[in-house]
mmCIF file of C-alpha atoms in Angstrom:
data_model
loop_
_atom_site.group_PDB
_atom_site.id
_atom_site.type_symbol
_atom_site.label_atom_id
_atom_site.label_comp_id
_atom_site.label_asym_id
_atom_site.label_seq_id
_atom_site.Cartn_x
_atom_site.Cartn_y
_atom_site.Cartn_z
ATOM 1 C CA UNK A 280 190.814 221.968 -39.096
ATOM 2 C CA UNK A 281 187.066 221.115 -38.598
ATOM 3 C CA UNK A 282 187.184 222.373 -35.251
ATOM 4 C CA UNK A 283 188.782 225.798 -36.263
ATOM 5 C CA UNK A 284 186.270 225.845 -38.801
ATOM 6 C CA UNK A 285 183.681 225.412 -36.286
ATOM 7 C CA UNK A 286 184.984 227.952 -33.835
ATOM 8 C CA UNK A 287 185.299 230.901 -36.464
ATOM 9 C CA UNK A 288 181.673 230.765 -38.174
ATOM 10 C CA UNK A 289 181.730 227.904 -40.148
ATOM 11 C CA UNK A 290 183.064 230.329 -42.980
ATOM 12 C CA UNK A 291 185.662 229.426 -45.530
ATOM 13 C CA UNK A 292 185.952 233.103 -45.695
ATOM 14 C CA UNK A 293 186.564 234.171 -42.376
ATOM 15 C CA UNK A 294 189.767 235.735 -42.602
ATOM 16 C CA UNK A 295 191.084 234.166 -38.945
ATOM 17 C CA UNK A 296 189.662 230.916 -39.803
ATOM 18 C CA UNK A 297 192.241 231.618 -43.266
ATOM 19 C CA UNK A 298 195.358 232.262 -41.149
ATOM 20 C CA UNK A 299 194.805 229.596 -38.638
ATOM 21 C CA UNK A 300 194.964 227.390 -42.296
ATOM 22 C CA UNK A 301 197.880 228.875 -43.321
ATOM 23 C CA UNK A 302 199.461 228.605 -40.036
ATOM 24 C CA UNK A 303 199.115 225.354 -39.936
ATOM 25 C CA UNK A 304 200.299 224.663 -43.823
ATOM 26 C CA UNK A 305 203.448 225.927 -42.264
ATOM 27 C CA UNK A 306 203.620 223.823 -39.518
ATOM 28 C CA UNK A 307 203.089 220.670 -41.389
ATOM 29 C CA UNK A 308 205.414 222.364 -43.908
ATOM 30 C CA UNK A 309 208.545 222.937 -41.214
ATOM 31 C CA UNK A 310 207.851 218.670 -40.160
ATOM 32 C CA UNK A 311 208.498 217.154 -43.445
ATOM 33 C CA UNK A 312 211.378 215.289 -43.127
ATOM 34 C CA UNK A 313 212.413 215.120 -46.890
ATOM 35 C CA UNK A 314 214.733 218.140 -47.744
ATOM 36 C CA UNK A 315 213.311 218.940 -50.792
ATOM 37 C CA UNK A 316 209.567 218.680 -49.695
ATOM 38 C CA UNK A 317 210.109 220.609 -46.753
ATOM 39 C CA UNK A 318 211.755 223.031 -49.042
ATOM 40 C CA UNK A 319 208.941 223.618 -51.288
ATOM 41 C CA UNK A 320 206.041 223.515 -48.675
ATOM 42 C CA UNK A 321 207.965 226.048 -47.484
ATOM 43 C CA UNK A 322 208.326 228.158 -50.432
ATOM 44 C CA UNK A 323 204.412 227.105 -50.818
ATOM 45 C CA UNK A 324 203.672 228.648 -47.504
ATOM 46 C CA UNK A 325 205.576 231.639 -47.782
ATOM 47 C CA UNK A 326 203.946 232.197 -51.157
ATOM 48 C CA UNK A 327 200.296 232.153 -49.424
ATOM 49 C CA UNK A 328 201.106 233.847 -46.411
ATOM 50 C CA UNK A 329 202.442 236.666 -47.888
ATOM 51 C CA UNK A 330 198.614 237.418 -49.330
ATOM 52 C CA UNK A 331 197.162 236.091 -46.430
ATOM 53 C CA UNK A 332 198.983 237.691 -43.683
ATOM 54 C CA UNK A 333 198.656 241.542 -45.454
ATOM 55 C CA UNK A 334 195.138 240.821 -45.960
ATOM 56 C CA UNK A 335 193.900 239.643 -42.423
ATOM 57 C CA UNK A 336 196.805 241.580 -40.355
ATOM 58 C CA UNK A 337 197.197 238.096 -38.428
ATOM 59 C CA UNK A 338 200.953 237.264 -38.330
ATOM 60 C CA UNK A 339 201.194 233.570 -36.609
ATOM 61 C CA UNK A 340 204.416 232.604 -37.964
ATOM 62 C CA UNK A 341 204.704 228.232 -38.445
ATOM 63 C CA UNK A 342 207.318 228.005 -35.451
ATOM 64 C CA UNK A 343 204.692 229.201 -32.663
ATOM 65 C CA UNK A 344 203.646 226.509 -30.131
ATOM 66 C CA UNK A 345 199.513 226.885 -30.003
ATOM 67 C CA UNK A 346 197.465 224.569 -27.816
ATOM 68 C CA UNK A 347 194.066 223.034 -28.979
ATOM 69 C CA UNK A 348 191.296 225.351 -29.434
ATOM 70 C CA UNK A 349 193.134 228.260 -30.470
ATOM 71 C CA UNK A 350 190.339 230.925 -31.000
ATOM 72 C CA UNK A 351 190.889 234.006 -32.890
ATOM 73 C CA UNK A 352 187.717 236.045 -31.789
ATOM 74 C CA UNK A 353 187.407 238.988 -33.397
ATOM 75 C CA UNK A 354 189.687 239.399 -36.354
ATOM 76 C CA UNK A 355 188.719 243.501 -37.513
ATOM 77 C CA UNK A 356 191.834 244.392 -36.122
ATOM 78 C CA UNK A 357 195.456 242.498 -36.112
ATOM 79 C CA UNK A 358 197.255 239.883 -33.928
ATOM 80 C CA UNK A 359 200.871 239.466 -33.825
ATOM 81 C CA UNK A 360 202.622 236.540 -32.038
ATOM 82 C CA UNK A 361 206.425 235.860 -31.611
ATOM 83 C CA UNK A 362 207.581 233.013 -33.180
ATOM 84 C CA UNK A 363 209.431 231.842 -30.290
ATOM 85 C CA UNK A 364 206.085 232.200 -28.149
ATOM 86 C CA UNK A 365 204.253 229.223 -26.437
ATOM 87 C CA UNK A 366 200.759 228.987 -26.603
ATOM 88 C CA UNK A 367 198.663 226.648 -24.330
ATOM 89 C CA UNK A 368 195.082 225.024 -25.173
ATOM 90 C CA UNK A 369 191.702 227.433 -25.572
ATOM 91 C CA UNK A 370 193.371 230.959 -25.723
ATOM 92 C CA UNK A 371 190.695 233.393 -26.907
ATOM 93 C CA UNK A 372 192.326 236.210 -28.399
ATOM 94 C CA UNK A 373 190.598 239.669 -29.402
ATOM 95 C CA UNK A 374 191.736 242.433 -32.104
ATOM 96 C CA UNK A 375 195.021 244.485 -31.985
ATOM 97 C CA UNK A 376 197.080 241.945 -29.759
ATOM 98 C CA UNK A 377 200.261 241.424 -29.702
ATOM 99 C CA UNK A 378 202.001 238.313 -27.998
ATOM 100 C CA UNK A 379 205.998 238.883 -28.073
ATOM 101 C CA UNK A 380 209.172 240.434 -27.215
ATOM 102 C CA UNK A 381 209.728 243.878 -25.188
ATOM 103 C CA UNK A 382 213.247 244.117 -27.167
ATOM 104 C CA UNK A 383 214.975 241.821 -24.583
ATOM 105 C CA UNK A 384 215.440 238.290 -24.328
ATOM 106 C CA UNK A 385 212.675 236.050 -24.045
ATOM 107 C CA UNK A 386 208.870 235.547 -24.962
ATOM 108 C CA UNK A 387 205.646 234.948 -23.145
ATOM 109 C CA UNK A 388 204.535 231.123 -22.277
ATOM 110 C CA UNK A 389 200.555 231.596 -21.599
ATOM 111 C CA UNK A 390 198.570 228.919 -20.167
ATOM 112 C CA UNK A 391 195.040 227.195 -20.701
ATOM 113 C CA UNK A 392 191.748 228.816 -20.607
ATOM 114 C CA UNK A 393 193.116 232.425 -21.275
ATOM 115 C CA UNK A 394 191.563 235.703 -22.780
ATOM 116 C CA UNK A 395 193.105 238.361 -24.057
ATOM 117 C CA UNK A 396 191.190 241.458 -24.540
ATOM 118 C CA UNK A 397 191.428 244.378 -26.986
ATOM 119 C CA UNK A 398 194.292 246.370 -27.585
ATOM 120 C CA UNK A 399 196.325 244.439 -25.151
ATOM 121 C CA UNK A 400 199.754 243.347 -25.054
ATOM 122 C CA UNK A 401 201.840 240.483 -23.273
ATOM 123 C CA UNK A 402 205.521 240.911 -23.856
ATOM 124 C CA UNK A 403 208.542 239.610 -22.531
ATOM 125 C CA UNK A 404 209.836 236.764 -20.847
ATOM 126 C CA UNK A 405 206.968 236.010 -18.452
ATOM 127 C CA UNK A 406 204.364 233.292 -18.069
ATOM 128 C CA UNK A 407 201.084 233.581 -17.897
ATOM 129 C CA UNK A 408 199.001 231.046 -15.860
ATOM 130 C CA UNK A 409 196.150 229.137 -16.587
ATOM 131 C CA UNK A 410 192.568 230.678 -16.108
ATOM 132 C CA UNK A 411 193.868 234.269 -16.769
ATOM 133 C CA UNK A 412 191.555 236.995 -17.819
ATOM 134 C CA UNK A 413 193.299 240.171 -19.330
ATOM 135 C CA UNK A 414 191.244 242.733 -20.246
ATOM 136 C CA UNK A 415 191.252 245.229 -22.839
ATOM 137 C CA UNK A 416 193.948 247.640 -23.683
ATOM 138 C CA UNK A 417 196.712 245.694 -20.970
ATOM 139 C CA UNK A 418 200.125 246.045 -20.858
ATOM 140 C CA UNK A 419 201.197 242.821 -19.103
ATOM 141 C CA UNK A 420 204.981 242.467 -19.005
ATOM 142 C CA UNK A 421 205.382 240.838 -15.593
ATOM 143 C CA UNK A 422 204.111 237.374 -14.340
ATOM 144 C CA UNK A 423 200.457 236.226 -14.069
ATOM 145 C CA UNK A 424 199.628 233.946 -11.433
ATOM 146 C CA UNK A 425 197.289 231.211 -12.191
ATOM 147 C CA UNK A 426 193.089 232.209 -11.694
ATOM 148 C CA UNK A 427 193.772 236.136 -12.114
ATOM 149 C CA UNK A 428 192.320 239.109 -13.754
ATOM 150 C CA UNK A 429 194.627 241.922 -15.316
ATOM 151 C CA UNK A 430 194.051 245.110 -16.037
ATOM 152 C CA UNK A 431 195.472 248.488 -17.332
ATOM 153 C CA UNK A 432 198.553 250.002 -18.375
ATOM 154 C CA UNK A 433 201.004 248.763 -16.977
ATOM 155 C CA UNK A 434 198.766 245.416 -15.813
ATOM 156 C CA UNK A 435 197.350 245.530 -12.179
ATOM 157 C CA UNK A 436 196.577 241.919 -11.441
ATOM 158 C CA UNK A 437 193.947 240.572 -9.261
ATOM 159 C CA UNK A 438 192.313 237.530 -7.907
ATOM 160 C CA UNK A 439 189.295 235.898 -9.632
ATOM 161 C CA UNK A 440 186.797 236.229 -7.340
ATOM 162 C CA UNK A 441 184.677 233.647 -8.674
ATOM 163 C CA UNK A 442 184.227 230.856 -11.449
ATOM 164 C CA UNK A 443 182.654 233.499 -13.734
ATOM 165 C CA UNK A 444 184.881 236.128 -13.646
#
């Protein structure tokens, strides 16, 4: 929690550093191992995040796999994630993304040290690799090699060229 804090401002009132809270809540909420505890953390969570959610337009339901260093960078805009979806460590994540299903089986499993820009989209069953780049208003909905750039609708994907791009 310190760390989120860190990474969205240092604001109690910055609305992703809110959700990430709430997400979390849930998380710890869905572990409990006492019926009735888990039961009314539940309840508890559901409560908040029905504020919370319709407030910040962030939707990061308690059953999503995220990584460390989840960073939601902009949050003017909402960001939608699959509950099913897996999440590895330091995804940065724009405005107006949505991480999920294309109305067929499956979800997206996204790697370490990804971006996501803009407008963009990753749906499906498809894995993303580590060290991905996908820029602003992407539709990715096939696989993304490891150390690639993506871009446009639908997704052209290229090599990284170098360590900065």
């Amino acid at each position: 929690m310190r760390d989120d804090y860190r990474r969205h401002g240092s604001s109690v009132t910055n609305g992703a550093f809110i959700s990430l809270c709430v997400y979390r809540f849930g998380r710890w909420a869905l572990q409990r191992r006492n019926r009735l505890a888990r039961t009314l953390a539940a309840k508890a969570y559901g409560f908040v995040n029905l504020f919370v959610a319709n407030i910040t337009k962030i939707w990061i339901p308690p059953q999503v796999t995220i990584g460390d260093a989840f960073h939601i960078i902009n949050n003017e805009g909402s960001l939608s994630i699959h509950p099913d979806a897996v999440i590895g460590d330091r995804l940065g994540v724009m405005h107006n993304v949505t991480i999920g299903t294309n109305m067929n089986r499956g979800v997206p499993t996204i790697g370490d040290d990804v971006f996501i820009g803009t407008n963009s989209t990753v749906l499906g069953k498809i894995r993303i690799g580590d060290r991905v780049r996908i820029g602003a208003n992407t539709a990715v909905s096939t696989d993304v090699p490891s150390d690639s750039v993506c871009v446009g609708s639908p997704a052209r994907i290229y090599p990284r060229l170098g360590p900065l791009l």
